[in-house]
Amino acid sequence: MDFAPYSTQHVTAPSGPGNNRAKSTKIVVAGGFGVGKTTLVGAVSEIVPLRTEAMVTDASAGIDPLGATPNKETTTVAMDFGRITLTDDLVLYLFGTPGQRRFWFMWDDLMRGAIGAIVLIDTRRLADSFAAVDFFEAVEIPFLIAVNGFDDAPRHSMDELRRALALPHHVPMIEIDARDRESAKQALIRVTEYSLEFLADQSALH
């Protein structure tokens, strides 16, 4: 992947009476194979989400890590797309990345114009998260870690996970259930707030 820093657009709320036009921005939902990206986008999207999925077949044996997701029948091969209105004046467009390594070349294009990202992780396959964390640290896009609580996943404290992922203290970490609309929505609110704070700090430095 090209790890060159990306330019992002600062989104601000409308100001002044009578200015009711909604602002829109882009958030990327990323992570390894089968961590719940498609599920999260589908749970919160107020439109029918666009999905570019293909069937998981025997041809992917030995390529895609199916051990922790034996019932997974489809996989994203390009992106997921959805939309959610957070407030009357802010709309988020959501882009879910493909998780398989052979499709990572698409991440560069999906990131363009995004103000932030959610990196979903599965504690059953924590090592699958390292590449996504490295990517967002390298391209200097604000991101948070969302621990998707699979029913059979081992439980760890946030401090333990932060140490395992070698995350700086300023990167937010939260627990979510990607199937639950309100839980997924809270992750989007948190990453939007964090991204706008990050961009405001960057602007102040310049």
PDB file of N, CA and C in Angstrom, residues 96-135:
ATOM      1  N   GLY A  96     -16.772   0.865   3.648  1.00  0.00           N
ATOM      2  CA  GLY A  96     -16.133  -0.289   4.255  1.00  0.00           C
ATOM      3  C   GLY A  96     -15.108  -0.886   3.310  1.00  0.00           C
ATOM      4  N   THR A  97     -13.902  -1.133   3.828  1.00  0.00           N
ATOM      5  CA  THR A  97     -12.824  -1.655   2.992  1.00  0.00           C
ATOM      6  C   THR A  97     -12.920  -3.178   2.885  1.00  0.00           C
ATOM      7  N   PRO A  98     -12.364  -3.748   1.817  1.00  0.00           N
ATOM      8  CA  PRO A  98     -12.212  -5.210   1.770  1.00  0.00           C
ATOM      9  C   PRO A  98     -11.137  -5.636   2.766  1.00  0.00           C
ATOM     10  N   GLY A  99     -11.333  -6.794   3.383  1.00  0.00           N
ATOM     11  CA  GLY A  99     -10.406  -7.219   4.413  1.00  0.00           C
ATOM     12  C   GLY A  99      -9.268  -8.093   3.940  1.00  0.00           C
ATOM     13  N   GLN A 100      -9.442  -8.768   2.800  1.00  0.00           N
ATOM     14  CA  GLN A 100      -8.406  -9.694   2.363  1.00  0.00           C
ATOM     15  C   GLN A 100      -7.188  -8.940   1.846  1.00  0.00           C
ATOM     16  N   ARG A 101      -6.027  -9.493   2.140  1.00  0.00           N
ATOM     17  CA  ARG A 101      -4.768  -8.845   1.788  1.00  0.00           C
ATOM     18  C   ARG A 101      -4.676  -8.570   0.285  1.00  0.00           C
ATOM     19  N   ARG A 102      -5.214  -9.470  -0.539  1.00  0.00           N
ATOM     20  CA  ARG A 102      -5.066  -9.299  -1.987  1.00  0.00           C
ATOM     21  C   ARG A 102      -5.876  -8.132  -2.538  1.00  0.00           C
ATOM     22  N   PHE A 103      -6.783  -7.553  -1.712  1.00  0.00           N
ATOM     23  CA  PHE A 103      -7.571  -6.394  -2.147  1.00  0.00           C
ATOM     24  C   PHE A 103      -7.126  -5.101  -1.467  1.00  0.00           C
ATOM     25  N   TRP A 104      -6.029  -5.140  -0.726  1.00  0.00           N
ATOM     26  CA  TRP A 104      -5.613  -3.953   0.008  1.00  0.00           C
ATOM     27  C   TRP A 104      -5.190  -2.796  -0.895  1.00  0.00           C
ATOM     28  N   PHE A 105      -4.866  -3.092  -2.143  1.00  0.00           N
ATOM     29  CA  PHE A 105      -4.486  -2.001  -3.042  1.00  0.00           C
ATOM     30  C   PHE A 105      -5.617  -0.986  -3.193  1.00  0.00           C
ATOM     31  N   MET A 106      -6.858  -1.378  -2.863  1.00  0.00           N
ATOM     32  CA  MET A 106      -8.002  -0.475  -2.993  1.00  0.00           C
ATOM     33  C   MET A 106      -8.106   0.510  -1.836  1.00  0.00           C
ATOM     34  N   TRP A 107      -7.403   0.233  -0.732  1.00  0.00           N
ATOM     35  CA  TRP A 107      -7.536   1.095   0.438  1.00  0.00           C
ATOM     36  C   TRP A 107      -7.110   2.526   0.141  1.00  0.00           C
ATOM     37  N   ASP A 108      -6.079   2.697  -0.660  1.00  0.00           N
ATOM     38  CA  ASP A 108      -5.591   4.048  -0.958  1.00  0.00           C
ATOM     39  C   ASP A 108      -6.689   4.907  -1.567  1.00  0.00           C
ATOM     40  N   ASP A 109      -7.414   4.347  -2.534  1.00  0.00           N
ATOM     41  CA  ASP A 109      -8.485   5.103  -3.184  1.00  0.00           C
ATOM     42  C   ASP A 109      -9.647   5.355  -2.231  1.00  0.00           C
ATOM     43  N   LEU A 110     -10.009   4.356  -1.428  1.00  0.00           N
ATOM     44  CA  LEU A 110     -11.132   4.515  -0.508  1.00  0.00           C
ATOM     45  C   LEU A 110     -10.857   5.562   0.558  1.00  0.00           C
ATOM     46  N   MET A 111      -9.586   5.779   0.891  1.00  0.00           N
ATOM     47  CA  MET A 111      -9.252   6.738   1.935  1.00  0.00           C
ATOM     48  C   MET A 111      -9.332   8.191   1.486  1.00  0.00           C
ATOM     49  N   ARG A 112      -9.272   8.435   0.197  1.00  0.00           N
ATOM     50  CA  ARG A 112      -9.186   9.819  -0.286  1.00  0.00           C
ATOM     51  C   ARG A 112     -10.443  10.603   0.093  1.00  0.00           C
ATOM     52  N   GLY A 113     -10.221  11.746   0.764  1.00  0.00           N
ATOM     53  CA  GLY A 113     -11.332  12.593   1.188  1.00  0.00           C
ATOM     54  C   GLY A 113     -11.920  12.232   2.533  1.00  0.00           C
ATOM     55  N   ALA A 114     -11.460  11.136   3.148  1.00  0.00           N
ATOM     56  CA  ALA A 114     -11.993  10.740   4.452  1.00  0.00           C
ATOM     57  C   ALA A 114     -11.381  11.589   5.558  1.00  0.00           C
ATOM     58  N   ILE A 115     -12.179  11.883   6.589  1.00  0.00           N
ATOM     59  CA  ILE A 115     -11.639  12.619   7.732  1.00  0.00           C
ATOM     60  C   ILE A 115     -11.206  11.689   8.854  1.00  0.00           C
ATOM     61  N   GLY A 116     -11.623  10.427   8.788  1.00  0.00           N
ATOM     62  CA  GLY A 116     -11.265   9.507   9.854  1.00  0.00           C
ATOM     63  C   GLY A 116     -11.673   8.091   9.518  1.00  0.00           C
ATOM     64  N   ALA A 117     -11.294   7.166  10.419  1.00  0.00           N
ATOM     65  CA  ALA A 117     -11.559   5.758  10.167  1.00  0.00           C
ATOM     66  C   ALA A 117     -11.831   5.021  11.476  1.00  0.00           C
ATOM     67  N   ILE A 118     -12.613   3.976  11.364  1.00  0.00           N
ATOM     68  CA  ILE A 118     -12.812   3.009  12.438  1.00  0.00           C
ATOM     69  C   ILE A 118     -12.075   1.740  12.041  1.00  0.00           C
ATOM     70  N   VAL A 119     -11.200   1.259  12.912  1.00  0.00           N
ATOM     71  CA  VAL A 119     -10.543  -0.026  12.689  1.00  0.00           C
ATOM     72  C   VAL A 119     -11.208  -1.046  13.608  1.00  0.00           C
ATOM     73  N   LEU A 120     -11.956  -1.959  13.011  1.00  0.00           N
ATOM     74  CA  LEU A 120     -12.607  -3.015  13.775  1.00  0.00           C
ATOM     75  C   LEU A 120     -11.611  -4.124  14.056  1.00  0.00           C
ATOM     76  N   ILE A 121     -11.650  -4.656  15.272  1.00  0.00           N
ATOM     77  CA  ILE A 121     -10.780  -5.782  15.585  1.00  0.00           C
ATOM     78  C   ILE A 121     -11.581  -6.912  16.212  1.00  0.00           C
ATOM     79  N   ASP A 122     -11.064  -8.110  16.018  1.00  0.00           N
ATOM     80  CA  ASP A 122     -11.619  -9.341  16.572  1.00  0.00           C
ATOM     81  C   ASP A 122     -10.534  -9.922  17.467  1.00  0.00           C
ATOM     82  N   THR A 123     -10.802 -10.037  18.763  1.00  0.00           N
ATOM     83  CA  THR A 123      -9.753 -10.478  19.694  1.00  0.00           C
ATOM     84  C   THR A 123      -9.363 -11.935  19.487  1.00  0.00           C
ATOM     85  N   ARG A 124     -10.144 -12.684  18.707  1.00  0.00           N
ATOM     86  CA  ARG A 124      -9.743 -14.056  18.379  1.00  0.00           C
ATOM     87  C   ARG A 124      -8.601 -14.073  17.366  1.00  0.00           C
ATOM     88  N   ARG A 125      -8.460 -12.945  16.628  1.00  0.00           N
ATOM     89  CA  ARG A 125      -7.441 -12.869  15.564  1.00  0.00           C
ATOM     90  C   ARG A 125      -6.788 -11.494  15.619  1.00  0.00           C
ATOM     91  N   LEU A 126      -6.202 -11.183  16.762  1.00  0.00           N
ATOM     92  CA  LEU A 126      -5.684  -9.841  16.989  1.00  0.00           C
ATOM     93  C   LEU A 126      -4.581  -9.483  15.997  1.00  0.00           C
ATOM     94  N   ALA A 127      -3.772 -10.461  15.605  1.00  0.00           N
ATOM     95  CA  ALA A 127      -2.665 -10.180  14.682  1.00  0.00           C
ATOM     96  C   ALA A 127      -3.152  -9.658  13.339  1.00  0.00           C
ATOM     97  N   ASP A 128      -4.405  -9.993  12.965  1.00  0.00           N
ATOM     98  CA  ASP A 128      -4.954  -9.509  11.698  1.00  0.00           C
ATOM     99  C   ASP A 128      -5.175  -7.998  11.708  1.00  0.00           C
ATOM    100  N   SER A 129      -5.122  -7.372  12.888  1.00  0.00           N
ATOM    101  CA  SER A 129      -5.368  -5.938  13.011  1.00  0.00           C
ATOM    102  C   SER A 129      -4.109  -5.100  12.806  1.00  0.00           C
ATOM    103  N   PHE A 130      -2.948  -5.728  12.913  1.00  0.00           N
ATOM    104  CA  PHE A 130      -1.705  -4.960  12.899  1.00  0.00           C
ATOM    105  C   PHE A 130      -1.526  -4.157  11.618  1.00  0.00           C
ATOM    106  N   ALA A 131      -1.825  -4.777  10.477  1.00  0.00           N
ATOM    107  CA  ALA A 131      -1.610  -4.093   9.197  1.00  0.00           C
ATOM    108  C   ALA A 131      -2.494  -2.861   9.068  1.00  0.00           C
ATOM    109  N   ALA A 132      -3.759  -2.953   9.512  1.00  0.00           N
ATOM    110  CA  ALA A 132      -4.662  -1.805   9.426  1.00  0.00           C
ATOM    111  C   ALA A 132      -4.190  -0.672  10.327  1.00  0.00           C
ATOM    112  N   VAL A 133      -3.768  -1.018  11.540  1.00  0.00           N
ATOM    113  CA  VAL A 133      -3.253   0.008  12.460  1.00  0.00           C
ATOM    114  C   VAL A 133      -2.026   0.686  11.858  1.00  0.00           C
ATOM    115  N   ASP A 134      -1.108  -0.106  11.320  1.00  0.00           N
ATOM    116  CA  ASP A 134       0.099   0.454  10.697  1.00  0.00           C
ATOM    117  C   ASP A 134      -0.258   1.382   9.538  1.00  0.00           C
ATOM    118  N   PHE A 135      -1.252   0.987   8.751  1.00  0.00           N
ATOM    119  CA  PHE A 135      -1.651   1.780   7.592  1.00  0.00           C
ATOM    120  C   PHE A 135      -2.131   3.160   8.015  1.00  0.00           C
TER     121      PHE A 135
END
